[in-house]
Amino acid sequence: MADPHTIAAPQETREARVPLEAKVAFLRKPDAYPDRPSRVEAIETHLSWVFLTERHAYKLKKPARLPYVDFTSLTARRRNCLTEMRLNRRLAPDVYLGVVGLLARPDGSFRLGGRPGPRDLETRDLETQDLEARDLESRDLVADWLVWMVRLPQERRLDERIRAGALTPADIKRLGLVLTEFYGGGLAEPMPPADYQRRFEADIGRNLDVTLPRVTGSLAERARAAAATQAAFLSEHGRLLRARAAEGRIVEGHGDLRPEHVFLDGTPRIIDCLEFSRDLRLLDPVDELAYLALECERLGARRVGDAILDLYRAWSGDAADRRLIAFYRSFRASLRARLAAERLDEAAGGRRGDWLARIDAYLRLATARPIGQG
């Protein structure tokens, strides 16, 4: 079903078919940007290219087709940019500035167009983020769309604060409060309890099916052990999981709550939600917080994630069973191992070693502690 909050590109906007490499080459240049930065840092992710200037960040979606996304059309990429901006304004309202067009001139050169106006962050203003009339009337063609953001200071990122040993109790408290208010302000999403449990049953099997063909030895043993323990929990304590759906605990969350997406600079800002799948954003807040706790533990800061969970439980009154939290954490570790295993298919040389080390770290966490015990 189409997202009701997104809009189709204007019919009069004409499309230019330009290779991704040409777009990336242009966006690497400082003179591509209105504020003429002294340098541009380009970062490639699985689905995007991100270009960082001193003050801003611009995200360009790759024209990729994967089992869970199809960005092969310009319209799909624009729709995704608008959806990403709308969703991320929930937890970072002053960071996401707008969607801008990358225009191709008749002579083959490029320019950025459609500069957003004053920073009014209401959702209705997403509909005004089209190219200016002079751009639509020119002979320039739209080559692509970019999400335009404020660049946040990397040293304020949660993972960097953990590594630097600079995280304070006040930081943790503010983050816990923001997340508690976020989940408390979301509408409950109806989900049949049996369907909720079946989601995990299917994903436990999928985690194993994807990971096992790509690993050997102790990694394979740990993957099997984690899946067996998680399946046993569902068999013996599935009622705890079903109760979460029956109690109306499922909300539309962030979907990818990792320390590298959290910035602690005054009021915490959380960016880069999982924008391309609403189904994957429908979750139990305790599941999402267990995921954050898992990632903090991987960085050697288990107490941070546990403290945020405890603050949420205290402030929300949601006294989720500790056995369920342990299950969520183990399941999320296996899921992250699976995603890392998928990256082995395209990794070469030293990168394979990096991904194998990551799989090992996650599978160790997946099997580190027993689950399903009171």
Short mmCIF file of C-alpha atoms in Angstrom, two decimals:
data_model
loop_
_atom_site.label_atom_id
_atom_site.label_comp_id
_atom_site.label_asym_id
_atom_site.label_seq_id
_atom_site.Cartn_x
_atom_site.Cartn_y
_atom_site.Cartn_z
CA MET A 1 0.00 0.00 0.00
CA ALA A 2 1.32 3.44 -0.89
CA ASP A 3 2.37 5.66 2.01
CA PRO A 4 -0.41 8.28 2.39
CA HIS A 5 2.08 10.90 3.53
CA THR A 6 4.19 10.85 0.38
CA ILE A 7 3.43 12.48 -2.95
CA ALA A 8 4.29 11.60 -6.49
CA ALA A 9 6.78 13.73 -8.38
CA PRO A 10 5.13 16.51 -10.42
CA GLN A 11 4.11 15.26 -13.82
CA GLU A 12 5.90 18.15 -15.53
CA THR A 13 9.22 17.20 -13.94
CA ARG A 14 11.28 15.55 -16.65
CA GLU A 15 13.74 12.80 -15.83
CA ALA A 16 17.35 12.51 -16.94
CA ARG A 17 18.86 9.05 -17.03
CA VAL A 18 22.36 9.49 -15.64
CA PRO A 19 24.78 6.80 -14.40
CA LEU A 20 25.22 6.69 -10.63
CA GLU A 21 28.97 7.15 -11.05
CA ALA A 22 28.45 10.53 -12.74
CA LYS A 23 26.18 11.75 -9.94
CA VAL A 24 28.64 10.63 -7.28
CA ALA A 25 31.55 12.29 -9.08
CA PHE A 26 29.70 15.62 -9.17
CA LEU A 27 28.56 15.44 -5.54
CA ARG A 28 32.12 14.79 -4.37
CA LYS A 29 33.11 18.31 -5.52
CA PRO A 30 32.91 21.24 -3.08
CA ASP A 31 31.63 23.59 -5.79
CA ALA A 32 28.52 21.39 -6.18
CA TYR A 33 27.06 22.95 -3.02
CA PRO A 34 25.58 26.45 -2.52
CA ASP A 35 27.69 27.20 0.58
CA ARG A 36 30.94 26.19 -1.20
CA PRO A 37 32.46 24.00 1.53
CA SER A 38 36.21 23.58 1.72
CA ARG A 39 35.91 19.81 1.42
CA VAL A 40 33.38 17.01 0.93
CA GLU A 41 33.54 13.61 2.59
CA ALA A 42 31.77 10.81 0.67
CA ILE A 43 30.56 7.71 2.52
CA GLU A 44 29.09 4.70 0.74
CA THR A 45 26.52 2.54 2.54
CA HIS A 46 24.61 -0.51 1.39
CA LEU A 47 21.75 1.57 -0.09
CA SER A 48 23.05 5.13 -0.33
CA TRP A 49 25.87 7.59 -0.82
CA VAL A 50 26.18 10.26 1.87
CA PHE A 51 28.09 13.50 1.18
CA LEU A 52 29.24 15.50 4.18
CA THR A 53 30.18 19.16 4.08
CA GLU A 54 31.17 21.19 7.14
CA ARG A 55 27.54 22.10 7.86
CA HIS A 56 25.32 19.68 5.99
CA ALA A 57 24.78 16.11 4.83
CA TYR A 58 23.20 15.05 1.54
CA LYS A 59 21.98 11.49 1.04
CA LEU A 60 21.65 10.02 -2.46
CA LYS A 61 19.80 6.72 -2.80
CA LYS A 62 21.33 4.05 -5.01
CA PRO A 63 19.09 2.72 -7.81
CA ALA A 64 19.13 -0.68 -6.09
CA ARG A 65 16.69 -3.56 -6.19
CA LEU A 66 16.83 -5.92 -3.22
CA PRO A 67 14.29 -8.34 -1.74
CA TYR A 68 13.04 -5.62 0.61
CA VAL A 69 13.43 -2.42 -1.49
CA ASP A 70 13.17 -1.32 -5.10
CA PHE A 71 14.80 2.06 -5.75
CA THR A 72 15.29 1.53 -9.48
CA SER A 73 12.90 4.32 -10.50
CA LEU A 74 13.33 8.04 -9.88
CA THR A 75 9.79 8.20 -8.50
CA ALA A 76 10.53 5.48 -5.95
CA ARG A 77 13.70 7.23 -4.79
CA ARG A 78 11.88 10.54 -4.40
CA ARG A 79 9.05 8.89 -2.48
CA ASN A 80 11.59 7.23 -0.20
CA CYS A 81 13.37 10.55 0.41
CA LEU A 82 10.10 12.18 1.46
CA THR A 83 9.19 9.25 3.68
CA GLU A 84 12.63 9.27 5.29
CA MET A 85 12.31 12.96 6.06
CA ARG A 86 8.82 12.64 7.53
CA LEU A 87 9.69 9.68 9.75
CA ASN A 88 13.01 11.02 10.99
CA ARG A 89 11.50 14.34 11.99
CA ARG A 90 9.81 12.44 14.81
CA LEU A 91 13.11 12.11 16.70
CA ALA A 92 15.27 14.72 14.96
CA PRO A 93 12.90 17.53 13.91
CA ASP A 94 15.57 20.18 13.35
CA VAL A 95 17.98 17.91 11.44
CA TYR A 96 16.00 16.97 8.31
CA LEU A 97 15.77 20.14 6.20
CA GLY A 98 14.18 18.97 2.97
CA VAL A 99 14.44 17.06 -0.29
CA VAL A 100 16.39 18.73 -3.11
CA GLY A 101 16.75 17.89 -6.75
CA LEU A 102 19.94 17.03 -8.59
CA LEU A 103 19.46 18.63 -12.01
CA ALA A 104 21.15 17.80 -15.29
CA ARG A 105 21.75 20.69 -17.67
CA PRO A 106 21.53 20.30 -21.46
CA ASP A 107 25.33 20.50 -21.68
CA GLY A 108 25.67 17.45 -19.41
CA SER A 109 26.72 19.33 -16.27
CA PHE A 110 24.82 19.20 -12.98
CA ARG A 111 23.52 21.55 -10.30
CA LEU A 112 21.52 21.26 -7.12
CA GLY A 113 18.08 22.83 -7.39
CA GLY A 114 14.86 23.28 -5.47
CA ARG A 115 16.32 24.96 -2.41
CA PRO A 116 13.83 24.61 0.49
CA GLY A 117 12.49 27.76 2.06
CA PRO A 118 12.23 28.65 5.79
CA ARG A 119 12.54 25.77 8.16
CA ASP A 120 8.88 24.98 8.89
CA LEU A 121 8.89 21.37 10.01
CA GLU A 122 5.19 20.50 9.75
CA THR A 123 4.44 17.36 7.71
CA ARG A 124 2.14 19.29 5.36
CA ASP A 125 5.16 21.25 4.13
CA LEU A 126 6.65 18.13 2.60
CA GLU A 127 4.27 18.82 -0.26
CA THR A 128 6.09 22.10 -0.99
CA GLN A 129 9.50 20.49 -1.34
CA ASP A 130 9.30 20.31 -5.14
CA LEU A 131 11.60 22.16 -7.47
CA GLU A 132 11.02 25.87 -7.79
CA ALA A 133 8.93 26.98 -10.76
CA ARG A 134 11.97 28.35 -12.55
CA ASP A 135 13.57 24.91 -12.30
CA LEU A 136 10.52 23.14 -13.71
CA GLU A 137 10.29 25.61 -16.58
CA SER A 138 13.94 25.34 -17.52
CA ARG A 139 15.45 22.84 -19.88
CA ASP A 140 17.21 21.11 -17.00
CA LEU A 141 16.15 17.55 -16.21
CA VAL A 142 15.83 15.93 -12.79
CA ALA A 143 18.61 13.38 -12.44
CA ASP A 144 17.84 12.41 -8.85
CA TRP A 145 16.68 13.52 -5.41
CA LEU A 146 18.64 13.94 -2.19
CA VAL A 147 17.72 14.18 1.48
CA TRP A 148 19.22 17.40 2.86
CA MET A 149 20.23 17.36 6.55
CA VAL A 150 22.13 19.30 9.17
CA ARG A 151 25.46 17.61 9.87
CA LEU A 152 25.67 16.64 13.53
CA PRO A 153 29.02 16.50 15.39
CA GLN A 154 30.39 12.97 15.24
CA GLU A 155 32.03 13.28 18.66
CA ARG A 156 28.53 13.57 20.15
CA ARG A 157 27.43 10.24 18.68
CA LEU A 158 26.57 7.64 21.31
CA ASP A 159 29.10 5.08 20.08
CA GLU A 160 31.85 7.71 20.04
CA ARG A 161 30.91 8.85 23.54
CA ILE A 162 31.10 5.25 24.72
CA ARG A 163 34.53 4.71 23.13
CA ALA A 164 35.83 7.94 24.61
CA GLY A 165 34.51 7.09 28.08
CA ALA A 166 32.71 10.45 27.98
CA LEU A 167 29.12 9.33 28.53
CA THR A 168 27.50 10.91 31.58
CA PRO A 169 24.52 9.80 33.71
CA ALA A 170 22.72 12.94 32.50
CA ASP A 171 23.23 11.82 28.87
CA ILE A 172 21.69 8.43 29.64
CA LYS A 173 18.79 9.98 31.54
CA ARG A 174 17.96 12.43 28.74
CA LEU A 175 18.08 9.67 26.13
CA GLY A 176 15.90 7.40 28.24
CA LEU A 177 13.34 10.18 28.63
CA VAL A 178 13.24 10.98 24.91
CA LEU A 179 12.72 7.33 24.03
CA THR A 180 10.09 6.79 26.72
CA GLU A 181 8.13 9.80 25.47
CA PHE A 182 8.51 8.65 21.87
CA TYR A 183 7.07 5.21 22.52
CA GLY A 184 4.42 6.56 24.86
CA GLY A 185 3.25 9.02 22.21
CA GLY A 186 2.84 6.38 19.50
CA LEU A 187 -0.47 4.78 18.70
CA ALA A 188 -0.81 1.08 19.45
CA GLU A 189 -0.73 -0.97 16.25
CA PRO A 190 -3.20 -3.87 16.33
CA MET A 191 -1.50 -7.21 15.73
CA PRO A 192 -2.96 -10.67 16.40
CA PRO A 193 -0.86 -12.28 19.15
CA ALA A 194 -0.37 -15.48 17.15
CA ASP A 195 0.85 -13.48 14.15
CA TYR A 196 3.33 -11.65 16.35
CA GLN A 197 4.82 -14.92 17.56
CA ARG A 198 4.88 -16.37 14.05
CA ARG A 199 6.97 -13.40 12.91
CA PHE A 200 9.74 -14.47 15.27
CA GLU A 201 9.38 -18.15 14.39
CA ALA A 202 9.88 -17.32 10.73
CA ASP A 203 12.83 -15.01 11.37
CA ILE A 204 14.62 -17.49 13.63
CA GLY A 205 14.53 -19.96 10.76
CA ARG A 206 15.56 -17.32 8.24
CA ASN A 207 18.49 -16.20 10.38
CA LEU A 208 19.80 -19.75 10.42
CA ASP A 209 19.11 -20.42 6.73
CA VAL A 210 21.08 -17.33 5.67
CA THR A 211 23.96 -17.60 8.14
CA LEU A 212 24.79 -21.32 8.06
CA PRO A 213 25.79 -21.59 4.36
CA ARG A 214 28.24 -18.71 4.84
CA VAL A 215 30.09 -19.78 8.00
CA THR A 216 31.83 -22.87 9.33
CA GLY A 217 33.19 -24.34 12.55
CA SER A 218 32.44 -22.57 15.81
CA LEU A 219 30.43 -19.86 14.06
CA ALA A 220 28.05 -22.44 12.64
CA GLU A 221 27.80 -24.16 16.02
CA ARG A 222 26.91 -20.91 17.78
CA ALA A 223 24.36 -20.01 15.11
CA ARG A 224 22.62 -23.37 15.62
CA ALA A 225 22.78 -23.06 19.40
CA ALA A 226 21.27 -19.57 19.37
CA ALA A 227 18.44 -20.62 17.06
CA ALA A 228 17.69 -23.70 19.16
CA THR A 229 17.55 -21.66 22.38
CA GLN A 230 15.32 -19.02 20.82
CA ALA A 231 12.97 -21.63 19.38
CA ALA A 232 12.79 -23.34 22.78
CA PHE A 233 11.83 -20.04 24.39
CA LEU A 234 8.95 -19.63 21.94
CA SER A 235 7.79 -23.17 22.64
CA GLU A 236 7.96 -22.82 26.43
CA HIS A 237 7.28 -19.13 27.00
CA GLY A 238 5.57 -17.92 23.84
CA ARG A 239 2.74 -16.60 26.00
CA LEU A 240 5.05 -13.78 27.13
CA LEU A 241 5.51 -12.71 23.53
CA ARG A 242 1.83 -13.07 22.63
CA ALA A 243 0.85 -11.02 25.67
CA ARG A 244 2.79 -8.02 24.33
CA ALA A 245 0.57 -7.90 21.23
CA ALA A 246 -2.58 -8.67 23.22
CA GLU A 247 -1.82 -5.75 25.58
CA GLY A 248 -1.44 -3.31 22.67
CA ARG A 249 2.31 -2.86 23.17
CA ILE A 250 3.19 -2.86 19.47
CA VAL A 251 3.93 0.63 18.07
CA GLU A 252 5.62 2.15 15.03
CA GLY A 253 9.16 2.62 16.28
CA HIS A 254 12.49 3.66 14.83
CA GLY A 255 13.41 0.25 13.41
CA ASP A 256 17.20 0.58 13.54
CA LEU A 257 18.05 1.97 16.98
CA ARG A 258 21.85 1.70 17.09
CA PRO A 259 24.35 3.90 18.97
CA GLU A 260 25.70 5.36 15.72
CA HIS A 261 22.25 6.85 15.04
CA VAL A 262 22.01 8.59 18.43
CA PHE A 263 23.49 12.07 18.98
CA LEU A 264 23.80 13.47 22.50
CA ASP A 265 24.06 17.21 22.02
CA GLY A 266 21.57 18.89 24.35
CA THR A 267 18.27 17.21 23.54
CA PRO A 268 19.16 13.79 22.08
CA ARG A 269 18.51 13.43 18.36
CA ILE A 270 18.04 10.05 16.71
CA ILE A 271 18.42 9.80 12.93
CA ASP A 272 18.38 7.17 10.16
CA CYS A 273 15.26 5.22 11.06
CA LEU A 274 14.37 2.19 8.97
CA GLU A 275 12.23 4.12 6.52
CA PHE A 276 11.68 1.62 3.73
CA SER A 277 9.49 -0.91 5.58
CA ARG A 278 6.68 -0.03 7.94
CA ASP A 279 6.28 -3.71 8.82
CA LEU A 280 9.81 -3.75 10.25
CA ARG A 281 9.11 -0.57 12.22
CA LEU A 282 6.09 -2.17 13.92
CA LEU A 283 7.62 -3.55 17.10
CA ASP A 284 7.60 -3.80 20.84
CA PRO A 285 9.47 -0.85 22.44
CA VAL A 286 11.18 -3.33 24.75
CA ASP A 287 12.43 -5.23 21.69
CA GLU A 288 13.87 -2.02 20.21
CA LEU A 289 15.49 -1.03 23.51
CA ALA A 290 16.92 -4.54 23.89
CA TYR A 291 18.46 -4.03 20.44
CA LEU A 292 20.05 -0.77 21.58
CA ALA A 293 21.28 -2.53 24.73
CA LEU A 294 22.79 -5.30 22.62
CA GLU A 295 24.70 -2.78 20.48
CA CYS A 296 25.95 -0.94 23.56
CA GLU A 297 27.13 -4.25 25.01
CA ARG A 298 29.00 -5.02 21.78
CA LEU A 299 30.86 -1.75 22.34
CA GLY A 300 31.73 -2.82 25.88
CA ALA A 301 29.08 -0.72 27.60
CA ARG A 302 26.43 -3.17 28.72
CA ARG A 303 25.48 -0.94 31.66
CA VAL A 304 24.39 1.85 29.28
CA GLY A 305 21.77 -0.20 27.47
CA ASP A 306 20.60 -1.83 30.69
CA ALA A 307 20.23 1.60 32.33
CA ILE A 308 18.09 2.90 29.44
CA LEU A 309 15.88 -0.17 29.64
CA ASP A 310 15.49 0.28 33.38
CA LEU A 311 14.59 3.96 32.95
CA TYR A 312 11.99 3.06 30.34
CA ARG A 313 10.48 0.38 32.58
CA ALA A 314 10.32 2.79 35.53
CA TRP A 315 8.97 5.83 33.68
CA SER A 316 6.52 4.03 31.39
CA GLY A 317 5.22 1.55 33.95
CA ASP A 318 5.88 -1.20 31.39
CA ALA A 319 7.38 -3.93 33.59
CA ALA A 320 8.22 -6.32 30.77
CA ASP A 321 9.35 -9.77 31.86
CA ARG A 322 13.16 -10.05 32.07
CA ARG A 323 13.02 -13.38 30.27
CA LEU A 324 11.38 -11.68 27.30
CA ILE A 325 14.07 -8.99 27.25
CA ALA A 326 16.76 -11.69 27.20
CA PHE A 327 14.98 -13.37 24.27
CA TYR A 328 14.73 -10.12 22.33
CA ARG A 329 18.41 -9.43 22.87
CA SER A 330 19.48 -12.90 21.73
CA PHE A 331 17.17 -12.77 18.71
CA ARG A 332 18.48 -9.35 17.68
CA ALA A 333 22.06 -10.61 17.93
CA SER A 334 21.26 -13.50 15.58
CA LEU A 335 19.53 -11.12 13.19
CA ARG A 336 22.57 -8.82 13.13
CA ALA A 337 24.80 -11.85 12.52
CA ARG A 338 22.60 -12.77 9.57
CA LEU A 339 22.82 -9.26 8.07
CA ALA A 340 26.60 -9.37 8.44
CA ALA A 341 26.66 -12.81 6.80
CA GLU A 342 24.80 -11.41 3.81
CA ARG A 343 27.56 -8.85 3.33
CA LEU A 344 30.08 -11.68 2.87
CA ASP A 345 28.62 -12.29 -0.59
CA GLU A 346 30.07 -9.01 -1.89
CA ALA A 347 33.08 -8.64 0.41
CA ALA A 348 36.62 -9.26 -0.75
CA GLY A 349 40.02 -9.53 0.89
CA GLY A 350 40.30 -7.99 4.32
CA ARG A 351 36.66 -6.98 4.34
CA ARG A 352 35.66 -10.65 4.61
CA GLY A 353 37.68 -10.88 7.78
CA ASP A 354 35.94 -7.81 9.18
CA TRP A 355 32.50 -9.24 8.50
CA LEU A 356 33.42 -12.65 9.92
CA ALA A 357 34.66 -10.93 13.08
CA ARG A 358 31.37 -9.10 13.34
CA ILE A 359 29.39 -12.31 12.87
CA ASP A 360 31.47 -13.91 15.60
CA ALA A 361 30.83 -10.99 17.99
CA TYR A 362 27.09 -11.10 17.46
CA LEU A 363 26.81 -14.87 17.78
CA ARG A 364 28.80 -14.77 21.01
CA LEU A 365 26.29 -12.25 22.34
CA ALA A 366 23.39 -14.35 21.08
CA THR A 367 24.57 -17.27 23.18
CA ALA A 368 26.21 -15.41 26.07
CA ARG A 369 23.41 -15.75 28.60
CA PRO A 370 20.53 -18.17 29.10
CA ILE A 371 17.05 -17.01 28.15
CA GLY A 372 13.69 -18.20 29.36
CA GLN A 373 14.72 -18.42 33.03
CA GLY A 374 13.05 -16.38 35.73
#
